[in-house]
Short mmCIF file of C-alpha atoms in Angstrom, two decimals:
data_model
loop_
_atom_site.label_atom_id
_atom_site.label_comp_id
_atom_site.label_asym_id
_atom_site.label_seq_id
_atom_site.Cartn_x
_atom_site.Cartn_y
_atom_site.Cartn_z
CA MET M 1 0.00 0.00 0.00
CA GLN M 2 2.77 2.36 0.98
CA SER M 3 4.67 1.44 -2.19
CA ARG M 4 1.62 2.23 -4.30
CA LEU M 5 1.19 5.60 -2.57
CA PHE M 6 4.83 6.38 -3.20
CA SER M 7 4.43 5.42 -6.85
CA GLU M 8 1.44 7.76 -7.27
CA LYS M 9 3.40 10.64 -5.67
CA ALA M 10 6.28 9.96 -8.02
CA ILE M 11 3.93 10.07 -11.00
CA TYR M 12 2.43 13.36 -9.79
CA ALA M 13 5.92 14.78 -9.23
CA VAL M 14 7.07 13.75 -12.69
CA ALA M 15 3.87 15.11 -14.26
CA SER M 16 4.26 18.42 -12.40
CA LEU M 17 7.87 18.64 -13.50
CA LEU M 18 6.87 17.99 -17.10
CA VAL M 19 4.18 20.69 -16.90
CA LEU M 20 6.74 23.09 -15.46
CA LEU M 21 9.19 22.22 -18.21
CA VAL M 22 6.50 22.76 -20.87
CA ILE M 23 5.71 26.19 -19.38
CA VAL M 24 9.41 27.14 -19.29
CA LEU M 25 9.90 25.95 -22.86
CA ALA M 26 6.81 27.90 -23.95
CA LEU M 27 8.20 31.05 -22.36
CA PHE M 28 11.57 30.56 -24.06
CA GLN M 29 9.82 29.83 -27.35
CA HIS M 30 7.70 32.97 -27.02
CA LYS M 31 10.80 35.07 -26.32
CA TRP M 32 12.68 33.43 -29.18
CA PHE M 33 9.83 34.03 -31.65
CA GLY M 34 9.59 37.63 -30.44
CA GLU M 35 13.29 38.22 -31.05
CA LEU M 36 13.05 36.47 -34.41
CA SER M 37 10.09 38.66 -35.38
CA GLU M 38 11.95 41.79 -34.30
CA ARG M 39 15.02 40.83 -36.32
CA GLU M 40 12.86 40.05 -39.34
CA SER M 41 11.13 43.42 -39.00
CA GLU M 42 14.49 45.21 -38.89
CA ARG M 43 15.69 43.23 -41.91
CA MET M 44 12.58 44.19 -43.86
CA LYS M 45 12.99 47.84 -42.87
CA SER M 46 16.61 47.76 -43.96
CA ASN M 47 15.62 46.31 -47.33
CA LEU M 48 12.94 48.96 -47.81
CA ARG M 49 15.35 51.71 -46.77
CA ASN M 50 17.96 50.46 -49.22
CA GLY M 51 15.38 50.22 -52.00
CA ALA M 52 14.16 53.75 -51.34
CA PHE M 53 17.71 55.09 -51.35
CA GLN M 54 18.50 53.26 -54.61
CA PHE M 55 15.30 54.70 -56.12
CA SER M 56 16.27 58.24 -55.12
CA MET M 57 19.79 57.76 -56.49
CA GLU M 58 18.40 56.46 -59.79
CA VAL M 59 16.11 59.51 -60.12
CA GLU M 60 19.06 61.82 -59.56
CA ARG M 61 21.21 59.79 -61.96
CA GLU M 62 18.56 60.04 -64.67
CA LEU M 63 18.17 63.81 -64.33
CA SER M 64 21.94 64.24 -64.12
CA ARG M 65 22.17 63.09 -67.74
CA PHE M 66 21.24 66.66 -68.69
CA GLN M 67 24.89 67.51 -68.01
CA LEU M 68 25.37 66.58 -71.67
CA LEU M 69 23.71 69.86 -72.66
CA ALA M 70 26.30 71.97 -70.86
CA ASP M 71 28.64 71.89 -73.86
CA ALA M 72 26.30 74.24 -75.70
CA GLY M 73 26.70 76.86 -72.97
CA ARG M 74 30.40 77.20 -73.85
CA VAL M 75 29.66 78.15 -77.48
CA ALA M 76 29.69 81.88 -78.20
CA SER M 77 27.70 81.96 -81.44
CA SER M 78 23.94 81.49 -81.09
CA GLU M 79 23.79 79.77 -84.50
CA GLU M 80 26.46 77.27 -83.50
CA ARG M 81 24.92 76.89 -80.06
CA GLY M 82 21.65 75.70 -81.59
CA VAL M 83 23.48 73.03 -83.57
CA VAL M 84 25.46 71.86 -80.53
CA LEU M 85 22.31 71.79 -78.38
CA ARG M 86 20.53 69.61 -80.92
CA GLN M 87 23.52 67.26 -81.13
CA GLN M 88 23.75 66.95 -77.35
CA LEU M 89 19.99 66.42 -77.10
CA GLU M 90 20.29 63.52 -79.54
CA LEU M 91 23.05 62.05 -77.36
CA TRP M 92 20.75 62.39 -74.35
CA HIS M 93 17.96 60.62 -76.25
CA ALA M 94 20.33 57.73 -76.94
CA ALA M 95 21.39 57.51 -73.28
CA THR M 96 18.01 57.73 -71.55
CA ALA M 97 15.15 55.27 -71.24
CA TYR M 98 12.69 58.19 -70.96
CA PRO M 99 12.97 60.39 -74.09
CA ALA M 100 9.43 61.71 -73.57
CA LEU M 101 10.54 63.42 -70.35
CA VAL M 102 11.77 66.55 -72.18
CA GLU M 103 9.19 68.93 -73.63
CA GLU M 104 11.34 71.85 -74.79
CA ILE M 105 14.86 73.26 -74.49
CA TYR M 106 15.28 76.96 -73.73
CA VAL M 107 18.21 79.31 -73.35
CA VAL M 108 17.62 82.14 -70.89
CA ASN M 109 19.69 85.20 -70.03
CA ASP M 110 18.33 86.96 -66.95
CA ARG M 111 20.72 89.89 -67.14
CA ALA M 112 19.74 90.71 -70.72
CA SER M 113 16.07 89.66 -70.23
CA GLY M 114 16.38 87.39 -73.23
CA ALA M 115 15.04 83.94 -74.01
CA TRP M 116 15.26 81.51 -76.91
CA ILE M 117 13.65 78.16 -77.72
CA LEU M 118 15.37 75.33 -79.59
CA GLN M 119 13.55 74.55 -82.84
CA GLY M 120 15.34 72.07 -85.04
CA ASN M 121 18.97 73.20 -85.07
CA GLN M 122 18.16 76.84 -84.38
CA LEU M 123 17.54 78.98 -81.33
CA VAL M 124 14.49 81.17 -81.96
CA ALA M 125 13.96 84.29 -79.84
CA ILE M 126 10.82 84.35 -77.69
CA GLY M 127 9.40 86.71 -75.08
CA TYR M 128 11.38 86.80 -71.86
CA PRO M 129 9.92 84.25 -69.40
CA PRO M 130 8.31 85.20 -66.09
CA ALA M 131 10.31 85.43 -62.86
CA ASP M 132 9.85 81.79 -61.87
CA TRP M 133 12.08 80.80 -64.81
CA ARG M 134 15.03 82.73 -63.46
CA ALA M 135 18.19 80.68 -63.11
CA PRO M 136 19.07 78.95 -59.82
CA LEU M 137 21.70 81.45 -58.71
CA ALA M 138 19.09 84.23 -58.96
CA VAL M 139 16.43 82.41 -56.91
CA PRO M 140 18.25 79.60 -55.05
CA GLU M 141 15.34 78.88 -52.70
CA SER M 142 13.33 77.44 -55.62
CA TRP M 143 15.97 74.96 -56.81
CA ARG M 144 17.88 71.97 -55.53
CA ARG M 145 21.09 70.61 -56.95
CA ILE M 146 21.00 66.98 -58.03
CA GLY M 147 23.66 64.52 -59.06
CA PHE M 148 27.12 63.82 -57.71
CA GLY M 149 30.74 64.51 -58.44
CA PRO M 150 32.46 67.10 -60.61
CA GLY M 151 31.17 68.57 -63.83
CA PRO M 152 28.29 70.85 -64.75
CA ALA M 153 25.66 71.28 -62.06
CA VAL M 154 22.06 70.22 -62.76
CA PHE M 155 19.30 71.85 -60.72
CA LEU M 156 15.69 70.73 -60.33
CA LYS M 157 12.95 73.34 -59.91
CA SER M 158 10.58 72.92 -56.99
CA ASP M 159 7.59 72.57 -59.35
CA LEU M 160 9.32 69.56 -61.01
CA ARG M 161 8.79 71.19 -64.41
CA GLN M 162 12.28 72.53 -65.14
CA CYS M 163 15.91 71.57 -64.88
CA CYS M 164 18.70 74.13 -65.25
CA ILE M 165 22.26 73.30 -66.27
CA LEU M 166 25.04 75.50 -64.90
CA ASP M 167 28.65 75.09 -65.91
CA ASP M 168 31.33 74.94 -63.19
CA ALA M 169 32.43 78.48 -63.98
CA SER M 170 28.98 79.84 -63.06
CA ARG M 171 29.02 78.63 -59.46
CA GLY M 172 29.00 81.13 -56.66
CA ARG M 173 28.18 84.25 -58.68
CA GLU M 174 25.20 85.88 -60.31
CA PRO M 175 24.24 84.32 -63.65
CA GLU M 176 25.81 86.54 -66.29
CA ASP M 177 25.82 84.02 -69.13
CA ASP M 178 23.06 82.16 -70.90
CA GLN M 179 21.49 79.39 -68.87
CA ILE M 180 20.08 76.21 -70.40
CA ILE M 181 16.59 75.38 -69.16
CA VAL M 182 15.07 71.96 -69.80
CA SER M 183 11.28 71.95 -69.67
CA LEU M 184 10.05 68.66 -68.19
CA ASP M 185 6.78 66.79 -68.64
CA ARG M 186 5.89 66.68 -64.94
CA GLU M 187 3.12 64.11 -65.39
CA PHE M 188 5.46 61.81 -67.31
CA LEU M 189 8.12 62.21 -64.60
CA LEU M 190 5.65 61.14 -61.92
CA ASP M 191 3.52 58.57 -63.71
CA SER M 192 6.19 56.91 -65.84
CA VAL M 193 9.70 57.57 -64.51
CA PHE M 194 8.85 57.35 -60.81
CA ALA M 195 6.34 54.52 -61.30
CA ARG M 196 8.74 52.39 -63.37
CA LEU M 197 11.65 52.86 -60.97
CA LEU M 198 9.46 52.06 -57.95
CA GLU M 199 8.37 48.84 -59.65
CA THR M 200 12.04 48.02 -60.31
CA TYR M 201 13.02 48.32 -56.65
CA PHE M 202 9.83 47.21 -54.88
CA GLY M 203 7.98 45.01 -57.36
CA LYS M 204 4.53 45.37 -58.85
CA ASN M 205 2.09 47.30 -56.72
CA GLU M 206 -0.47 44.48 -56.60
CA SER M 207 1.97 41.91 -55.20
CA SER M 208 4.41 44.03 -53.18
CA GLY M 209 2.12 44.45 -50.17
CA LEU M 210 3.37 48.03 -49.85
CA ASP M 211 1.80 51.45 -49.97
CA ILE M 212 4.22 54.02 -51.38
CA ALA M 213 3.80 57.79 -51.51
CA ILE M 214 6.09 60.54 -52.77
CA VAL M 215 5.45 63.78 -50.96
CA GLN M 216 6.56 67.27 -51.94
CA LYS M 217 7.39 69.60 -49.08
CA GLN M 218 6.59 73.29 -49.53
CA GLY M 219 7.33 75.19 -46.35
CA GLU M 220 4.94 73.94 -43.69
CA THR M 221 2.66 72.18 -46.17
CA THR M 222 3.03 68.89 -48.01
CA GLU M 223 1.50 67.61 -51.23
CA VAL M 224 1.29 63.98 -52.34
CA VAL M 225 2.59 64.04 -55.92
CA PHE M 226 2.61 60.25 -56.39
CA ALA M 227 0.73 57.46 -54.62
CA SER M 228 0.73 53.75 -55.42
CA SER M 229 -2.83 53.43 -54.08
CA ALA M 230 -5.61 55.45 -52.48
CA THR M 231 -4.49 54.41 -48.99
CA ALA M 232 -0.92 55.47 -49.77
CA ARG M 233 -2.09 59.09 -49.88
CA THR M 234 -2.84 58.96 -46.17
CA ILE M 235 0.65 57.88 -45.02
CA ALA M 236 1.90 60.29 -42.38
CA ALA M 237 5.66 60.55 -41.93
CA GLU M 238 5.47 59.42 -38.30
CA ARG M 239 3.38 56.36 -39.25
CA ALA M 240 5.52 55.24 -42.20
CA ASP M 241 7.82 52.24 -41.94
CA VAL M 242 10.48 54.06 -43.97
CA VAL M 243 10.99 57.74 -44.90
CA VAL M 244 13.82 58.76 -47.26
CA PRO M 245 14.22 62.39 -48.44
CA PHE M 246 15.51 63.33 -51.89
CA PRO M 247 17.07 64.94 -53.81
CA GLY M 248 20.00 66.10 -51.74
CA GLY M 249 18.33 65.22 -48.47
CA ARG M 250 19.58 63.48 -45.37
CA PRO M 251 17.81 60.43 -43.91
CA PRO M 252 16.29 61.06 -40.45
CA GLY M 253 18.90 60.33 -37.79
CA GLY M 254 21.79 60.44 -40.24
CA PHE M 255 23.17 57.92 -42.69
CA GLY M 256 23.89 55.16 -40.22
CA ALA M 257 22.64 53.78 -36.97
CA ARG M 258 25.49 55.26 -34.95
CA PRO M 259 25.69 58.97 -34.09
CA GLY M 260 28.25 60.79 -36.18
CA SER M 261 28.29 58.20 -38.96
CA GLN M 262 29.57 59.48 -42.29
CA PRO M 263 27.48 60.02 -45.44
CA PRO M 264 28.31 58.04 -48.57
CA PRO M 265 31.51 59.21 -50.36
CA GLU M 266 29.59 60.50 -53.39
CA VAL M 267 27.51 62.79 -51.15
CA MET M 268 30.62 64.07 -49.38
CA MET M 269 32.19 64.80 -52.78
CA ARG M 270 29.11 66.72 -53.87
CA ASP M 271 29.04 68.78 -50.68
CA ARG M 272 32.74 69.69 -50.96
CA GLN M 273 32.49 70.72 -54.59
CA PHE M 274 29.25 72.59 -54.24
CA PRO M 275 28.99 74.47 -50.93
CA GLU M 276 25.79 74.71 -48.92
CA ARG M 277 25.30 78.36 -49.75
CA PRO M 278 23.38 79.76 -51.51
CA PHE M 279 21.50 76.44 -51.77
CA GLY M 280 20.13 74.69 -48.71
CA ARG M 281 20.37 70.96 -48.12
CA GLU M 282 16.74 70.42 -47.25
CA SER M 283 15.17 68.02 -49.71
CA MET M 284 12.12 68.90 -51.78
CA LEU M 285 10.66 65.40 -51.87
CA GLU M 286 10.47 62.36 -49.65
CA ILE M 287 9.40 58.80 -50.26
CA ARG M 288 7.19 57.21 -47.60
CA ILE M 289 6.62 53.45 -47.44
CA ARG M 290 4.21 51.51 -45.24
CA HIS M 291 3.13 47.88 -45.30
CA ARG M 292 -0.54 47.45 -46.17
CA ALA M 293 -1.02 45.51 -42.93
CA GLY M 294 -0.52 48.83 -41.17
CA SER M 295 3.17 48.38 -40.38
CA LEU M 296 5.98 45.88 -40.83
CA GLU M 297 5.50 44.81 -37.20
CA ALA M 298 1.86 43.99 -37.91
CA ALA M 299 2.83 42.10 -41.06
#
């Protein structure tokens, strides 16, 4: 009888120990899954951040191709300049995947209040443009420099409708010479260039599981200039999984996880060769990405 009682107690003790072990294992498993989920979330954020940065770099790289037109600015004769501009424009057409991006090519001289449009191989005089066409060095607050490294500077207008090409010799002084203005098809830039590059780096909208918005910052206000879906238009910066400013912007918190981390070498080169003044470093646009589940953590 006593042996049987002892046997039952042993069974209860073993069962209790097994239950305790199961509980401990469940706690460890829960902690392990939590850490795994956190690491996966950080990995996904890193991938999205890298994709957004590559997208912004590709946009700048595409617009930087307009450096080809700078050669025409070094030609004194207007007749010869028209020929050179047409030749360089043909080279640009051969180099770009988006030939429909350019609407017209203009030459503008703010000092002389003169303006010309490229028609065929000739520059034809037109009425002097309004003030918002003035070259970047005259109204620097409306332009941002794009591209990296040495060579002619390409500037993007805040309305995303013009690019201006300035030769190296024009930096840091009032624009005395003719400036080349490239008129852009803004709708094509947003709906074709941006859309195609976003698909390249994030996949097709239907299968990516992501809402993506490109927001233009104008002082205290913001405008959504591109949205991958209706819900993407509602992404607030503080609720986005990833926010990357461009062009010429700085990611929130710097370029790396550690304080004081250095920007990429190409950005440092650009900053050395083109000083902050008279152009600020604040970006005009930013890309915001959020998982359709509400966040990467929820996904």
